[in-house]
XYZ file of C-alpha atoms in Angstrom:
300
model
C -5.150 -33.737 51.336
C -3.284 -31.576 53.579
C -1.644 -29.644 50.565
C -5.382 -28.822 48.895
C -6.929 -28.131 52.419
C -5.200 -24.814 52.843
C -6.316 -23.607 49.120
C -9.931 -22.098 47.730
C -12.495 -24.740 47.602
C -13.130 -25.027 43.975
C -9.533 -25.141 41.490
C -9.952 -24.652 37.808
C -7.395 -25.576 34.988
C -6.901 -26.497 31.730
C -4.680 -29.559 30.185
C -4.340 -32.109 27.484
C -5.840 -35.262 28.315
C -4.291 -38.532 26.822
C -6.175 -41.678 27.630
C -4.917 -45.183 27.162
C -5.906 -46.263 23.014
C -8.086 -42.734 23.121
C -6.898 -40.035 21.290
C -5.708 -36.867 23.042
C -8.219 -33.583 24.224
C -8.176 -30.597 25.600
C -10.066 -30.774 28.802
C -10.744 -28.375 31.910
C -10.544 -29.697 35.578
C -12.117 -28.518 38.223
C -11.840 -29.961 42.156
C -14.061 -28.926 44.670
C -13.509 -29.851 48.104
C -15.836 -32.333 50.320
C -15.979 -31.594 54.028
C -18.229 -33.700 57.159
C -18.067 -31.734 60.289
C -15.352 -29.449 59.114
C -12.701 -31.933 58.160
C -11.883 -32.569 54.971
C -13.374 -36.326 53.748
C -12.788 -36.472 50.009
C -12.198 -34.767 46.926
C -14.775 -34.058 43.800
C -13.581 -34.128 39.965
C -15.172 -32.574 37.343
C -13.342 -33.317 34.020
C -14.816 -31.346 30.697
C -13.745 -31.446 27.327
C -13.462 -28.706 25.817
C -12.481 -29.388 22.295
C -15.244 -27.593 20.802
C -14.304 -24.316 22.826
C -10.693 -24.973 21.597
C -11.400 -24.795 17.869
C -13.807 -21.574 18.117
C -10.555 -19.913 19.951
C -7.987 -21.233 17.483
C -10.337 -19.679 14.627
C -10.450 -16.454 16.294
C -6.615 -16.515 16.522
C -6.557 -17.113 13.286
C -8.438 -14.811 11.928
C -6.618 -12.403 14.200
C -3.302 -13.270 12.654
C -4.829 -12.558 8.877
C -6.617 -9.436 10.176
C -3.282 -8.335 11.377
C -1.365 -9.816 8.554
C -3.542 -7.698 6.041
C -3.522 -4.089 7.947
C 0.786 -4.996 7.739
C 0.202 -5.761 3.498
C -2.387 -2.405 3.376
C 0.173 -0.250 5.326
C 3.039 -1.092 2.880
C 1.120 -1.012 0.121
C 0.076 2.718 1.215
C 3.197 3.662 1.755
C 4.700 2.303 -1.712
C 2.045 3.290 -3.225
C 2.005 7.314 -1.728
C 5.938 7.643 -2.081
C 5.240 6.700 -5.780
C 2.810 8.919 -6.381
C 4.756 12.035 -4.914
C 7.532 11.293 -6.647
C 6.169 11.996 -10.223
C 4.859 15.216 -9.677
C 7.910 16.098 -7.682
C 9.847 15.451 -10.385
C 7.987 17.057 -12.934
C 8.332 20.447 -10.700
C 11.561 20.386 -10.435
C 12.557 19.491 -13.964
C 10.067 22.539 -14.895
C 11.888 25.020 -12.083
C 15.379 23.813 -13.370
C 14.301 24.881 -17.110
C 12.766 28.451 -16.220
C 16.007 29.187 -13.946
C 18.841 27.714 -16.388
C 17.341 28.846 -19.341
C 14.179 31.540 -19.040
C 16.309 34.109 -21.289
C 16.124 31.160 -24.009
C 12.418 29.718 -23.593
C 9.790 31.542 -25.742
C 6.705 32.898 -23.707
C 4.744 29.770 -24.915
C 7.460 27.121 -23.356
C 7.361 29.468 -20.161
C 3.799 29.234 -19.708
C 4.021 25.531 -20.325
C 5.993 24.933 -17.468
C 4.452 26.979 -15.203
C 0.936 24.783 -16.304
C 3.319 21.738 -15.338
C 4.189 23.090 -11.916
C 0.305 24.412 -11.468
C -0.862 20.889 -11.809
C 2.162 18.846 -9.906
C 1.165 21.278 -6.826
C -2.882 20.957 -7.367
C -2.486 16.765 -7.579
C -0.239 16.707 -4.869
C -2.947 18.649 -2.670
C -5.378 16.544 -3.854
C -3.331 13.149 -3.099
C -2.871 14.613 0.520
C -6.503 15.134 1.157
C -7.493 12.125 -0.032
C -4.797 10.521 2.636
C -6.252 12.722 5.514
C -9.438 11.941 4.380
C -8.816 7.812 4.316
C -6.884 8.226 7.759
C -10.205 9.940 9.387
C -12.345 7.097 7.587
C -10.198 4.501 9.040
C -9.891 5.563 12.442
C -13.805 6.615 12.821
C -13.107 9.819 12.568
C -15.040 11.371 9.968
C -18.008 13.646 10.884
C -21.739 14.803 8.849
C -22.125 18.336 8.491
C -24.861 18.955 6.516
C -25.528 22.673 5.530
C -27.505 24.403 3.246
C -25.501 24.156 -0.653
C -27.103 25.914 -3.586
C -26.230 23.078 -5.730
C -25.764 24.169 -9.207
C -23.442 26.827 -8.279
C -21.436 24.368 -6.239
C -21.234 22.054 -9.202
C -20.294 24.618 -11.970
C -17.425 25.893 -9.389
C -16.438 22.155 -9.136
C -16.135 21.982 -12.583
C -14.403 24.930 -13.286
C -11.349 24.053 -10.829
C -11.300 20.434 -12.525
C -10.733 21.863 -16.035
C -7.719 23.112 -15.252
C -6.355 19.347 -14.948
C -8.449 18.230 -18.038
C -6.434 16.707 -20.920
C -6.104 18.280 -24.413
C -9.246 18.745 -25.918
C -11.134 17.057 -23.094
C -14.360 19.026 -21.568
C -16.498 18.653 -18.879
C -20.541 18.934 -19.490
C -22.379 20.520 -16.632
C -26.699 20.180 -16.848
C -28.715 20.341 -14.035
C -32.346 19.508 -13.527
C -32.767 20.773 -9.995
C -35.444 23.659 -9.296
C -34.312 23.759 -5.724
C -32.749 26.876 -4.698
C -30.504 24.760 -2.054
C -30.836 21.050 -0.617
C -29.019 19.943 2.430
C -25.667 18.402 1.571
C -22.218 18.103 3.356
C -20.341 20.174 1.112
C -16.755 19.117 2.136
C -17.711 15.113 2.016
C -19.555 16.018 -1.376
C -16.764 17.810 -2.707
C -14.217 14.700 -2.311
C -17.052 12.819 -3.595
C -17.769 14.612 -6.957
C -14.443 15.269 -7.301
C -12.661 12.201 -7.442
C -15.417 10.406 -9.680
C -14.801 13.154 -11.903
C -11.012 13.268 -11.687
C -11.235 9.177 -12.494
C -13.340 10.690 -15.589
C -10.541 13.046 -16.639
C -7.699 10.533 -16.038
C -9.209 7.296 -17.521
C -10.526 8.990 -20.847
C -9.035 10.541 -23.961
C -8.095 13.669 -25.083
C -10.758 15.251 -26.849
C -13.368 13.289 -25.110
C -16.341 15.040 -23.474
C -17.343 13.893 -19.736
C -21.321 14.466 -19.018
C -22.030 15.341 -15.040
C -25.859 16.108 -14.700
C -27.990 16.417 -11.095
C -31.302 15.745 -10.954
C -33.442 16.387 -7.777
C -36.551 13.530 -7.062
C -38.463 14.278 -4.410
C -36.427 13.753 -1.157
C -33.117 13.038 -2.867
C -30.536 14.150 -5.672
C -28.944 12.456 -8.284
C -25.203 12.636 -9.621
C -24.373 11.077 -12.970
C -21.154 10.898 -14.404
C -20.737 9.177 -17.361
C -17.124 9.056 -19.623
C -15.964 7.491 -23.068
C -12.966 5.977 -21.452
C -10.899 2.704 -20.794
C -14.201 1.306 -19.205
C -13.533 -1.465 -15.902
C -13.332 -4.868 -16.286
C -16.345 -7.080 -14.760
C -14.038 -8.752 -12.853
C -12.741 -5.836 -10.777
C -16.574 -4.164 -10.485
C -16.784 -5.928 -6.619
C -13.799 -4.571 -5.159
C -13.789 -1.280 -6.927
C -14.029 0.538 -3.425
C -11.755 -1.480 -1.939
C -8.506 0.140 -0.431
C -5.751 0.547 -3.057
C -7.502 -1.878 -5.361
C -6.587 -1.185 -9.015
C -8.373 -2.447 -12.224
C -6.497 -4.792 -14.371
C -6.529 -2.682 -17.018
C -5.352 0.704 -14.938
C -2.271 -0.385 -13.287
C 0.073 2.144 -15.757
C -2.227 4.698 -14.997
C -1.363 6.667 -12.005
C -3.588 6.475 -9.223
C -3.242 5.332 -5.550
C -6.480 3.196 -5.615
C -7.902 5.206 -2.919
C -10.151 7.638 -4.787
C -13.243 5.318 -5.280
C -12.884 4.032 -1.689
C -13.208 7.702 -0.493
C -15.901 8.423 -2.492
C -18.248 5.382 -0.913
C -17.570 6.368 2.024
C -18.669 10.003 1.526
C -22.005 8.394 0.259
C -22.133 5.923 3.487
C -21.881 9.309 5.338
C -24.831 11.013 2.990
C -26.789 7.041 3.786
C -26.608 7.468 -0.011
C -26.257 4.760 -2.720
C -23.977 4.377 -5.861
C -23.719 2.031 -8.907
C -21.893 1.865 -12.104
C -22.199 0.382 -15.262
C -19.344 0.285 -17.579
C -17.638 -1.152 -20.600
C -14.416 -2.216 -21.951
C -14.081 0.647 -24.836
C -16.495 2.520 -24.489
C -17.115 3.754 -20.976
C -17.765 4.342 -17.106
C -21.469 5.584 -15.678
C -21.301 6.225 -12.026
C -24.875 7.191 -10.574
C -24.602 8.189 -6.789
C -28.012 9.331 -4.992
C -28.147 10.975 -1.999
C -31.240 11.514 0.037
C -31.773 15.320 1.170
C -34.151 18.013 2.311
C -34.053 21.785 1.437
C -33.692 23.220 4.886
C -30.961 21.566 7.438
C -33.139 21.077 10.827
């Protein structure tokens, strides 16, 4: 009594109770002091289990530790993944570079201008595969901002095109049509850019040579429509629900190089637009993406 006079009036604490033939629980205590005329005449006890408190914590814990566990499998996947990808191109440059140096006397005008195509396209993929990682980064941390301007659209998609045929495969073509009267519609060009850009570089990668890619817009009412449609390697059912998941790869893709972070990119451009995209592919025949975006033709 004399210890708990000189302390607060109420104590709080938390043990492991373990009754006589009960089984064990967590409980909290609490002891509030009784006084009569000052003087301290008794002590009150307030045990309370709190097993049910207990298991909500451990399950936040846990889900903590897996939350934690997955950003540490996502990091070194990125980084694997990345180091890999530079690495190809890198080496492709410098293989090129070492042949026009040692032996540009030797090469015929044709070989020359090979090469230099080689080292055109390491440099333009590279700057691609580093926007796409500044791009993630600024998704991830909530860092990404809508800028909508005023885009004539057509011209904007035919210039898109144009830059993408330069990494087209042999044969391979891209087919612009737009139904659009509009002379301009309200778009954020930069998040529209990495949009189209990477559904149509997943176009050019994933199909043939020789095959022909169709890319139409159509304006409804308040909103435009992107379409891009392929003959390719199509995407298995299976991998459909997590195709815009970080670094996810299809089955049927993993010798194809790619970091898996185009598709994740482009959703959240559309989140951004409060847009909407599907796709409907096939094993053998094909990948339609459809992405709508809602818009206006003046940005107030």
């Amino acid at each position: 009594m004399r210890e708990i006079s000189g302390q607060p009036l109420c104590q709080d604490w938390e043990l492991s109770l373990q009754p006589r033939n009960i089984q064990g629980f967590p409980s909290s205590i609490s002891i509030s002091a009784m006084y009569k005329q000052g003087k301290l005449t008794g002590l009150r006890w307030l045990i309370r289990d709190i097993s049910d408190r207990k298991q909500v914590e451990y399950k936040v814990i846990c889900q903590q530790l897996a939350k934690e566990k997955e950003l540490s499998e996502l990091k070194s996947c990125f980084i694997n993944t990345v180091s890999h990808e530079f690495r190809t191109p890198l080496s492709v440059i410098l293989n090129s570079v070492e042949m026009l140096e040692g032996y540009s006397d030797r090469l015929s005008e044709a070989k020359k201008s090979n090469h230099f195509h080689k080292v055109r396209l390491s440099i333009g993929y590279m700057v691609q595969l580093l926007e796409d990682i500044l791009f993630y980064g600024k998704a991830e941390a909530n860092k990404l901002e809508f800028n909508p301007a005023p885009l004539e659209l057509e011209d904007f998609c035919q210039a898109l095109v144009e830059e993408l045929r330069v990494s087209a495969k042999e044969g391979q073509d891209i087919v612009f049509s737009s139904k659009c009267d509009r002379p301009s519609v309200c778009l954020d060009p930069k998040l529209l850019k990495q949009l189209l850009g990477n559904l149509l570089s997943n176009a050019i990668k994933y199909s043939s040579k020789g095959s022909k890619i169709q890319f139409k817009t159509i304006c409804e009412n308040s909103q435009v429509i992107f379409q891009i449609q392929d003959s390719g390697i199509g995407i298995p059912k299976e991998d459909i629900p997590h195709l815009f998941d970080p670094f996810h790869r299809a089955k049927n893709a993993t010798t194809i190089s790619g970091t898996g972070l185009g598709l994740t990119i482009v959703k959240k451009a559309v989140d951004l637009h409060r847009g909407t995209i599907s796709v409907e592919s096939e094993i053998g025949t094909g990948t339609t993406f459809t992405v709508t975006l809602p818009c206006s033709p003046t940005c107030q």
